[in-house]
Amino acid sequence: METTYPIGLGHNDTQTRKKADQDYVKFWEEQAENLSWFEKWDKTLQWSPPFAKWFVGGKINASYNALDVIVAKNPEKKAILWVGENGNKKELSYRELYQYVSKFANALKSLGVKKGDRITIYLPMIPELIVSMLACARIGAIHTVIFSGFSAQSIRDRVEDSKSKIIITADGGFRRGTIVQLKQVIDEAIQDLDFVENVIVFEHVNVQVSYGTKEKRWQDLVQNASPICDAEKLDSAHPLYILYTSGTTGKPKGVLHGTGGYLVHLYSTFKWVFDIKDSDIYFCTADIGWVTGHSYMAYGPLLHGTTLVMYEGAPDYPTPARMWEIISQYKVTIFYTTPTALRMFMKYGDALPNSQDLSSLRLLGTVGEPINPEVWRWYYDTIGKQKCPIVDTWWQTETGGIMLSPVPGLETIPLKPGSATKPIPGIVAAVVDENGKSLPAGTKGYLAIRQPWPGMLLSLYGDDEKYKLVYWSKYKTMYYPGDYAMQDSDGYFWMLGRADDVLKIAGHRLGTAELESGFVSYKSVAEAAVCSIPHEVKGESIIAFLVLKEGVLQTPNLKEEITSHIRKMIGPIATPDQLYFVSKLPKTRSGKIMRRLLKAIAKDEQVGDISTLEDEASVDEVRGALNELKQTIQKNKVK
Ligand code: ATP
Ligand code: MG
C-alpha cells in the first residue's frame, strides 16, 4: 500500500458531490447560476449522441464574464502581473484590461471582423495574447491560438484549416535570449493565402518588419479606438475557439469549444480544484498555445477575478531558478506546472529552490502527463515544504477542463503520489475492457467517461465524422479519451499512459507510465521514455531512453544497476532489452514526450508529423537527439 498524504485545506463539503451523483444535469444547471447570462437557457442539456449542447437558448459572453463582471465589483484589482524574459515588467488591473480589450475589439471591428469569423493568434507570452483572445470572444469571433514557436508550415496548415481572415502576431518574441522573428514566419506561412485579409503586428521587440497592404500596426489600431465595446450576446453553444491538440499521437486535431458549457466547467473546476480565494496570486507556467493556457491561465482565473502571473520565457531561462525567483518575488500562492518541468527542476537539484523564499505557496498543481511518484514527493517536500496539497489534474484539450483531480476547495481526500485521485463532481469515469465492461479494482484497461459534461468539445472543426470516429466509435455510449488506466481498491485512478503506447510483453500489458516511473525512481535517473519494438518470442521488447541527473557518471555497471532496480520495482517482465543514455528526449512545446517518434526511430520508420515539437530552434535540437538515438542503436547493433 502506498503512503497517503492526508492533507486538505479544511473544507468538508459533502453536499456538492451528493447532488452531482443524484442528477448531473440539474447539478451543472445549478453551477451555471454562478455566471452572468444575458438570457437564461430553456434546456440545460440537449444530448443527441455524440453531440452535446449545454444551456440551449441561453445567451452569454466569455469576455463579459471575465471582465465586466469583475470590473463592476473590483476594478482596481490586478489581473495580470507580467514578467518579460529580459526582466521587463507590466501590470494590468481588471479595469485596464477591460479597456484594452474593448479598444482592440473595436479595432477588429474596424477591420470588418464579424461574429463567427476565425482569427489566428500567433503571439509570444505577452498580455496582448490574452487581450486578443478576450477581444475575439467579446465580438463573437472564434480565436485559434498557435504556439509562437511553430514553423511556417504548421501555421499554414492550421490557417488553411480554420480559414482565418485575420492573423494577429508580433514583430518578434524573446526565447532563451534570442529574438524569434514571428512576423517573418507569418509572411512565409500565409504566402498566396488570399482569404487572409489582414495581419496585425504588435511591436514587441523592435526589429524591422515589412509592412505591406495587409499589415496593420497594433499600436496604431488601438491608439484612437474607443475603450467601450459592448459584449455580443452569444448563444451558449457559439464557438469560442479552435485549438489544435499537442499532436503526440499523430496530426493535431482542431478541437472546437463552445462558450456557455465551457465557462461553467472552468468556473466550477477553478474553484473546487484550486480553492481559489480573492487574495491568491496564481501562477500557471503553461504556454497559452495549449489548452491549459486557455482554460487555467486565461479564462478560468479571469472568471474569478484572480490575479495571475504570466511569464514570457522558458521556465529555466535566464537561470534555472527563474520560477522560484518569480514565486518568491510575487508571493505566489498557487503554482500549476507540468511533470516534465518538475523533472527538469529536480535535475538541477534542491539548492536552487532552497535559496528562494517559497513560503507563500499553499497549493501546487500538475497537468499534462502522469506524474512519477518520485517527482510528486520531491514537489511535495522541496517546493511545498510538506504543507501544500498537490492537485494532479487529468484532462485533455477535448475535455476543455479538469476531469479527474483532488478537489481541496470542496473536500479533503488523502493524496497518493502518482494518482489523479477521483473524478470531480459531475463527471463519471470508469476503467473498462475492450467491450466497455467495467473492470474490477487492480485491473488495467481503458479510461471511459460515461456521460456528457459541460466543457466537452463541440466537435472537431469541420470534421464531424472524425469526431465520431476518434472519440465515439470504440464505445458507442461512452467518450473514449485514448488513455490507459487502472482503479485501485480505494477507487483511485492511476493513469498509465496512452492506450496506443501500451507495451505487450510476454502476454502482459504495461503502460508507459508504469515503466517510466520505475526508471525515474532510481536515484541517478532524471527522465525516462520507453517504447517497444516487435520481438519474435516475447511479442514486444522494451527499449528505454534515459536522461541522467546532472553530474551522474556513467559507470560500467550503471545499466545493470538500473535494470536490476526496475526488475525489483515491477518484475522481470520489465527488463529492458535495450537501454540508452541520452542528453535529451524529444518533446512537444507543451512538454510531452513524443514516444511515437522514439518508436519510429527505434523501428527505423518515417517519423511523421513533428510540427508540434518544441520551438523552431528545438526542432534542430530534437533532430540531433533523434540522430543520437539512431546512432546509439546503430552502434549497439554493430556490437
Ligand atoms: P494528440 O491528441 O494530438 O496526440 P495530446 O493528447 O498530447 O495530443 P493534450 O490534449 O494536450 O494533447 O493532452 C491530453 C493528454 O495528456 C491526456 O489524454 C493524457 O494522456 C495526458 N495527461 C494530461 N494530464 C494528465 C495527468 N494529470 N495524468 C496523466 N496523464 C495526463
Ligand atoms: Mg489527445
mmCIF file of C-alpha atoms and ligand atoms in Angstrom, residues 244-253 290-291 339 366-371 392-398 404 420 471 481-483 495-498 588 590 592, ligand 1:
data_model
loop_
_atom_site.group_PDB
_atom_site.id
_atom_site.type_symbol
_atom_site.label_atom_id
_atom_site.label_comp_id
_atom_site.label_asym_id
_atom_site.label_seq_id
_atom_site.Cartn_x
_atom_site.Cartn_y
_atom_site.Cartn_z
ATOM 1 C CA TYR A 244 -5.179 22.067 -32.222
ATOM 2 C CA THR A 245 -4.071 19.250 -29.864
ATOM 3 C CA SER A 246 -0.457 18.646 -28.877
ATOM 4 C CA GLY A 247 -0.016 16.087 -31.626
ATOM 5 C CA THR A 248 1.738 13.445 -29.565
ATOM 6 C CA THR A 249 -0.255 10.671 -31.196
ATOM 7 C CA GLY A 250 -0.416 11.988 -34.752
ATOM 8 C CA LYS A 251 -1.539 15.005 -36.718
ATOM 9 C CA PRO A 252 -3.056 17.621 -34.398
ATOM 10 C CA LYS A 253 -6.862 17.720 -34.287
ATOM 11 C CA TRP A 290 -2.027 24.758 -25.418
ATOM 12 C CA VAL A 291 -5.253 24.072 -23.623
ATOM 13 C CA PRO A 339 5.685 16.820 -14.588
ATOM 14 C CA THR A 366 0.390 19.390 -12.150
ATOM 15 C CA VAL A 367 -1.008 18.526 -15.563
ATOM 16 C CA GLY A 368 -0.058 17.063 -18.900
ATOM 17 C CA GLU A 369 1.343 13.662 -18.129
ATOM 18 C CA PRO A 370 1.243 11.104 -15.360
ATOM 19 C CA ILE A 371 3.462 12.394 -12.560
ATOM 20 C CA ASP A 392 -2.738 16.119 -10.056
ATOM 21 C CA THR A 393 -5.244 17.099 -12.730
ATOM 22 C CA TRP A 394 -6.117 14.734 -15.552
ATOM 23 C CA TRP A 395 -7.824 16.197 -18.598
ATOM 24 C CA GLN A 396 -7.361 16.842 -22.319
ATOM 25 C CA THR A 397 -7.758 19.535 -24.941
ATOM 26 C CA GLU A 398 -11.016 17.800 -25.820
ATOM 27 C CA LEU A 404 -10.064 13.891 -12.568
ATOM 28 C CA ALA A 420 -5.078 11.918 -10.017
ATOM 29 C CA TYR A 471 -13.918 9.541 -29.604
ATOM 30 C CA PRO A 481 -10.104 9.561 -24.256
ATOM 31 C CA GLY A 482 -7.465 7.101 -25.511
ATOM 32 C CA ASP A 483 -5.724 6.700 -22.141
ATOM 33 C CA MET A 495 -3.192 6.919 -15.388
ATOM 34 C CA LEU A 496 -0.757 4.578 -17.068
ATOM 35 C CA GLY A 497 -0.051 6.351 -20.369
ATOM 36 C CA ARG A 498 -1.627 6.385 -23.816
ATOM 37 C CA THR A 588 6.308 18.891 -27.675
ATOM 38 C CA SER A 590 3.736 21.597 -24.056
ATOM 39 C CA LYS A 592 5.120 15.985 -23.518
HETATM 40 P P1 ATP B 1 -2.847 14.479 -29.511
HETATM 41 O O1 ATP B 1 -4.254 14.197 -29.050
HETATM 42 O O2 ATP B 1 -2.777 15.314 -30.730
HETATM 43 O O3 ATP B 1 -1.993 13.280 -29.539
HETATM 44 P P2 ATP B 1 -2.237 15.259 -26.801
HETATM 45 O O4 ATP B 1 -3.232 14.201 -26.397
HETATM 46 O O5 ATP B 1 -0.854 15.159 -26.269
HETATM 47 O O6 ATP B 1 -2.191 15.410 -28.392
HETATM 48 P P3 ATP B 1 -3.412 17.142 -24.973
HETATM 49 O O7 ATP B 1 -4.865 17.279 -25.124
HETATM 50 O O8 ATP B 1 -2.641 18.366 -24.615
HETATM 51 O O9 ATP B 1 -2.790 16.666 -26.346
HETATM 52 O O10 ATP B 1 -3.057 16.057 -23.879
HETATM 53 C C1 ATP B 1 -4.003 15.285 -23.186
HETATM 54 C C2 ATP B 1 -3.361 14.007 -22.699
HETATM 55 O O11 ATP B 1 -2.319 14.282 -21.745
HETATM 56 C C3 ATP B 1 -4.277 13.065 -21.983
HETATM 57 O O12 ATP B 1 -5.002 12.260 -22.877
HETATM 58 C C4 ATP B 1 -3.311 12.256 -21.111
HETATM 59 O O13 ATP B 1 -2.728 11.212 -21.839
HETATM 60 C C5 ATP B 1 -2.235 13.255 -20.762
HETATM 61 N N1 ATP B 1 -2.479 13.835 -19.422
HETATM 62 C C6 ATP B 1 -2.860 15.081 -19.134
HETATM 63 N N2 ATP B 1 -2.912 15.304 -17.813
HETATM 64 C C7 ATP B 1 -2.570 14.150 -17.218
HETATM 65 C C8 ATP B 1 -2.445 13.718 -15.838
HETATM 66 N N3 ATP B 1 -2.650 14.539 -14.812
HETATM 67 N N4 ATP B 1 -2.083 12.433 -15.621
HETATM 68 C C9 ATP B 1 -1.860 11.593 -16.649
HETATM 69 N N5 ATP B 1 -1.946 11.939 -17.940
HETATM 70 C C10 ATP B 1 -2.299 13.199 -18.236
#
